[in-house]
Amino acid sequence: MKKIVSLFSITLILLLSACNDDYMDRFPETSIGTENFFQSEEDLKMFIYNLYSFPGVNEYGDDGYNTTDNAANTGSTEMKNIMLSSNPSSATISGGWNWSTLRNINLFLENFEKAGLPEDLAAHYEGLARFFRARFYMDKVQRFSDVPWYDQVIGSSDEELLFKGRDPRDFVVQKIFEDYEFASNHVKADQPTGAVNKWVVLAYKARHALYEGTFRKYHAELELQGSADTYLQIARDAAKEIMDNGGFSIHNTGNPDSDYGSLFNSQDLTSNPEIIFANIHEDQVKNSGWWEWMFGNYEVSPSKDLLQSYLMTDGSFYTSQPDYETKPFVEEFENRDPRLMQTYAYPGYELVNTATYSQGGGIYVQQLQKNFTGYHQIKGFINNTEQTVQNGVDFPVLRFAETLLIYAEARAELGELTQDDLDITINALRDRAGMPHMTMDPPVDPIQEARYPNITTSQKNELLEIRRERRVELALEGYRFDDIMRWEAGKVLEKEPKGIYFSGLGKHDLTGDGIEDIVLLDLGESIPGAGDKETNELGETLIYYRVGPQDSDASFYISGDNEGFMESIKDRGSFVTPKYYYRPIPQTHTTVNPNLTQIFGWE
């Protein structure tokens, strides 16, 4: 049955359906007219709802659109353009310098007391606004580092404020966590379905403290390494408060082959014990915006590198197997962590929703094309043709799984991790997947160690495996780019994403039934006409491809001479350290305000 949404959620959905411009036409941004608003709790509620802005189903593509080692992308992305450019500058990188949301938040904070609410209720609404301000500013710090701090509404005559320069990152982040501290102490825990509550505040506080603590630890150019532990401790403590008092648990019904994947195609996450916060959708009320890009060969495709990070079912490293790099598609999925086959389309997968997939439905035989890896993603894919189902899928904005990963990572970075910590965090996730437990002092995977050569904690071995677990558990949910940035691992972005490996020309099985499905031809050969193509033992017509190098007229590109990996792109460019961990302030703004200077080599 379709979920029943509370009256609060319906109101919220309707409000979120309206654009900010329409809203601000009704409630002026300036102090003019504020005497007619902020008069009641209902006024405060309505204003706060307008600040709600949380991720949705498009997040499932962000590991590709943000450029990471988890996915390839044929489209134009900011990081790809930067890395391929001979001289990226503030004239060509112009995004992110928008402050209208902050103005709205500060307008609220200057006026909310007019409602005359009881002290604890007024503090709740102040906490909500300060939570949104903390989120807003953390986004700015992650992109620009030093930014001007504003905690008041700026008028057109406030020249000193309008033309101020950047404030130091350390100062701004201290202000951010003052806001988080107030919000986590005053936003109420018991709120209606779909509303921000204490646990949402703590989850973002933990996430952003982990980001800041690890960013400071691994980015010597900031000269803030001495304060890294302060934020790692905040992350640890915020996560532990959720773990001890939030009442959340990992969704585990004892079905390791489906429990994980069910989180990403659910029509109702409101009662799921793992969900701290969901973006709730209802058909024809607030549609999810979901569409079939995952099976339309539309720009993004998962990488072999991510696939190789998943462990074997016995807990051993996939990359420890002989010839692991050259295993054919079918063998890559044998005896693997069950989360792999709930993330990647696997041999034998039955495809129903074929709206943008010309290869057709039935048992999955992937469509192989130029500039793609050959892998398809099923995490977040709605394998159902009903529009009402697609419109109504909920998105898990905050999962308890992330909280557990934050706690484990913070403890390891601080050198405090114990087996008990692993059992209540990493091993809770592995229990859901039916995987062996992680123990202290695990063996080191040389592939993982080479990926992160700068780890300095005394618990390096443990941290390497915690990072693996984070990559696998949160794969293709949009976390990977921020993780690479905070770990100072930008060089991994230079590696071109590999796709499926083919041992040579001829016939290949892609479904796992031992019967060939496709034929690879030399670039000099021609694909037979419809009446001349062979059929396999099942009576299915074989699918033919001409393979060759990049820039040829092949059906898809392959790395070697008629054997090798599918290639998605020729070159990802170079990652310049530390410059590319930050973005320039757009030139249009530095021209107007010359006090806004560039940092870390940007011009």
Coordinates of N, CA and C in Angstrom, one line a residue, residues 41-122:
E41 N 3.8 31.3 15.7 CA 4.6 30.1 15.4 C 4.3 29.6 14.0
E42 N 3.1 29.8 13.5 CA 2.8 29.4 12.2 C 3.7 30.2 11.2
D43 N 3.9 31.5 11.4 CA 4.7 32.3 10.5 C 6.1 31.7 10.6
L44 N 6.6 31.4 11.7 CA 8.0 30.9 11.8 C 8.1 29.5 11.1
K45 N 7.1 28.7 11.3 CA 7.1 27.4 10.6 C 7.2 27.6 9.1
M46 N 6.4 28.4 8.6 CA 6.3 28.6 7.1 C 7.6 29.2 6.6
F47 N 8.2 30.1 7.3 CA 9.5 30.6 6.9 C 10.6 29.5 6.9
I48 N 10.6 28.8 8.0 CA 11.7 27.7 8.1 C 11.5 26.7 7.0
Y49 N 10.2 26.3 6.6 CA 10.0 25.3 5.6 C 10.7 25.8 4.3
N50 N 10.7 27.1 4.0 CA 11.3 27.6 2.8 C 12.8 27.4 2.8
L51 N 13.4 27.1 3.9 CA 14.8 26.8 3.9 C 15.2 25.4 3.7
Y52 N 14.2 24.5 3.6 CA 14.4 23.1 3.4 C 15.0 22.9 2.0
S53 N 16.1 22.3 1.9 CA 16.8 22.0 0.6 C 17.6 20.7 0.9
F54 N 17.1 19.6 0.5 CA 17.9 18.3 0.8 C 18.0 17.5 -0.5
P55 N 19.0 16.7 -0.6 CA 19.3 15.9 -1.8 C 18.1 15.0 -2.1
G56 N 18.0 14.6 -3.4 CA 17.0 13.7 -3.9 C 17.6 12.6 -4.8
V57 N 16.8 12.0 -5.6 CA 17.2 10.8 -6.4 C 18.4 11.1 -7.4
N58 N 18.5 12.4 -7.8 CA 19.7 12.7 -8.7 C 21.0 12.5 -8.0
E59 N 21.0 12.4 -6.7 CA 22.3 12.1 -6.0 C 22.9 10.8 -6.4
Y60 N 22.1 9.9 -6.9 CA 22.7 8.6 -7.3 C 23.7 8.7 -8.5
G61 N 23.7 9.8 -9.1 CA 24.6 10.0 -10.2 C 25.8 10.9 -9.9
D62 N 25.8 11.4 -8.6 CA 26.8 12.4 -8.3 C 28.2 11.9 -8.2
D63 N 28.4 10.6 -8.0 CA 29.8 10.1 -8.0 C 30.4 10.3 -9.4
G64 N 29.5 10.3 -10.4 CA 30.0 10.6 -11.8 C 30.0 12.1 -12.1
Y65 N 29.0 12.8 -11.8 CA 28.9 14.2 -12.1 C 29.9 15.1 -11.4
N66 N 30.3 14.6 -10.2 CA 31.3 15.4 -9.5 C 32.7 15.0 -9.8
T67 N 32.9 13.9 -10.6 CA 34.1 13.3 -11.1 C 34.8 12.6 -9.9
T68 N 34.7 11.3 -9.8 CA 35.4 10.5 -8.8 C 35.9 9.2 -9.5
D69 N 36.6 8.4 -8.7 CA 37.1 7.1 -9.1 C 36.0 6.1 -9.1
N70 N 34.8 6.4 -8.6 CA 33.7 5.5 -8.6 C 32.9 5.3 -9.9
A71 N 33.1 6.3 -10.8 CA 32.3 6.3 -12.0 C 33.0 7.1 -13.1
A72 N 32.6 6.7 -14.4 CA 33.0 7.5 -15.5 C 31.9 8.5 -15.9
N73 N 32.2 9.5 -16.7 CA 31.2 10.5 -17.1 C 31.6 11.0 -18.4
T74 N 30.7 10.9 -19.4 CA 31.0 11.4 -20.7 C 30.6 12.9 -20.9
G75 N 29.9 13.4 -19.9 CA 29.5 14.8 -20.0 C 30.5 15.8 -19.4
S76 N 30.1 17.1 -19.4 CA 31.0 18.1 -18.9 C 30.8 18.3 -17.4
T77 N 31.9 18.2 -16.7 CA 31.8 18.4 -15.2 C 32.9 19.4 -14.8
E78 N 32.6 20.0 -13.7 CA 33.5 21.1 -13.3 C 35.0 20.6 -13.1
M79 N 35.1 19.5 -12.3 CA 36.5 19.0 -12.1 C 37.2 18.5 -13.3
K80 N 36.4 17.8 -14.1 CA 37.0 17.3 -15.4 C 37.5 18.5 -16.2
N81 N 36.7 19.6 -16.3 CA 37.1 20.7 -17.1 C 38.3 21.4 -16.5
I82 N 38.4 21.5 -15.2 CA 39.5 22.1 -14.5 C 40.8 21.3 -14.8
M83 N 40.7 20.0 -14.6 CA 41.9 19.1 -14.8 C 42.4 19.1 -16.3
L84 N 41.5 19.2 -17.2 CA 41.9 19.2 -18.6 C 42.3 20.6 -19.2
S85 N 42.0 21.6 -18.4 CA 42.3 23.0 -18.9 C 43.8 23.3 -18.7
S86 N 44.3 24.1 -19.6 CA 45.7 24.6 -19.5 C 45.8 25.7 -18.5
N87 N 44.7 26.4 -18.3 CA 44.8 27.6 -17.4 C 43.4 27.9 -16.8
P88 N 42.8 27.0 -15.9 CA 41.6 27.3 -15.3 C 41.7 28.6 -14.4
S89 N 40.7 29.4 -14.4 CA 40.8 30.6 -13.6 C 39.4 31.1 -13.1
S90 N 39.4 32.2 -12.4 CA 38.1 32.7 -11.9 C 37.2 33.2 -13.0
A91 N 37.8 33.4 -14.2 CA 37.0 33.8 -15.3 C 36.2 32.7 -15.9
T92 N 36.7 31.5 -15.7 CA 36.0 30.3 -16.4 C 35.3 29.5 -15.3
I93 N 35.6 29.6 -14.0 CA 34.9 28.8 -13.0 C 34.1 29.8 -12.2
S94 N 32.8 29.8 -12.4 CA 32.0 30.9 -11.9 C 30.9 30.5 -11.0
G95 N 30.9 29.3 -10.5 CA 29.8 28.9 -9.7 C 30.0 29.0 -8.2
G96 N 28.9 28.9 -7.4 CA 28.9 28.8 -6.0 C 28.9 30.0 -5.1
W97 N 29.0 31.2 -5.7 CA 29.1 32.4 -4.9 C 27.7 33.1 -4.8
N98 N 26.8 32.4 -4.2 CA 25.4 32.8 -4.1 C 25.1 32.9 -2.6
W99 N 24.5 34.0 -2.2 CA 24.3 34.3 -0.7 C 22.9 34.5 -0.3
S100 N 21.9 34.3 -1.3 CA 20.5 34.7 -1.0 C 20.0 33.8 0.2
T101 N 20.3 32.5 0.2 CA 19.8 31.7 1.3 C 20.3 32.2 2.7
L102 N 21.5 32.7 2.8 CA 22.1 33.2 4.0 C 21.3 34.4 4.4
R103 N 20.9 35.3 3.5 CA 20.2 36.5 3.8 C 18.8 36.1 4.4
N104 N 18.2 35.1 3.9 CA 16.9 34.7 4.4 C 17.1 34.1 5.8
I105 N 18.1 33.4 6.1 CA 18.4 32.8 7.4 C 18.6 33.9 8.4
N106 N 19.4 34.9 8.1 CA 19.7 36.0 9.0 C 18.5 36.8 9.2
L107 N 17.7 37.0 8.2 CA 16.4 37.8 8.3 C 15.6 37.1 9.4
F108 N 15.5 35.8 9.3 CA 14.7 35.0 10.3 C 15.3 35.3 11.7
L109 N 16.6 35.1 11.8 CA 17.2 35.2 13.1 C 17.1 36.6 13.7
E110 N 16.9 37.6 12.9 CA 16.7 39.0 13.4 C 15.3 39.3 13.8
N111 N 14.4 38.4 13.4 CA 12.9 38.7 13.6 C 12.1 37.6 14.3
F112 N 12.7 36.4 14.6 CA 11.8 35.3 15.1 C 11.3 35.6 16.5
E113 N 12.0 36.4 17.3 CA 11.5 36.7 18.6 C 10.2 37.5 18.7
K114 N 9.9 38.1 17.6 CA 8.6 38.9 17.5 C 7.4 38.0 17.7
A115 N 7.6 36.7 17.5 CA 6.4 35.8 17.6 C 6.0 35.6 19.1
G116 N 6.9 36.0 20.0 CA 6.6 35.9 21.4 C 6.4 34.5 22.0
L117 N 7.1 33.5 21.5 CA 6.9 32.2 21.9 C 7.6 31.9 23.2
P118 N 7.2 30.8 23.9 CA 7.9 30.4 25.2 C 9.4 30.2 24.9
E119 N 10.2 30.3 25.9 CA 11.6 30.3 25.7 C 12.1 29.1 25.0
D120 N 11.7 27.9 25.4 CA 12.2 26.7 24.8 C 11.8 26.5 23.4
L121 N 10.5 27.0 23.0 CA 10.1 26.9 21.7 C 10.8 27.9 20.8
A122 N 11.0 29.1 21.3 CA 11.8 30.1 20.5 C 13.2 29.6 20.3

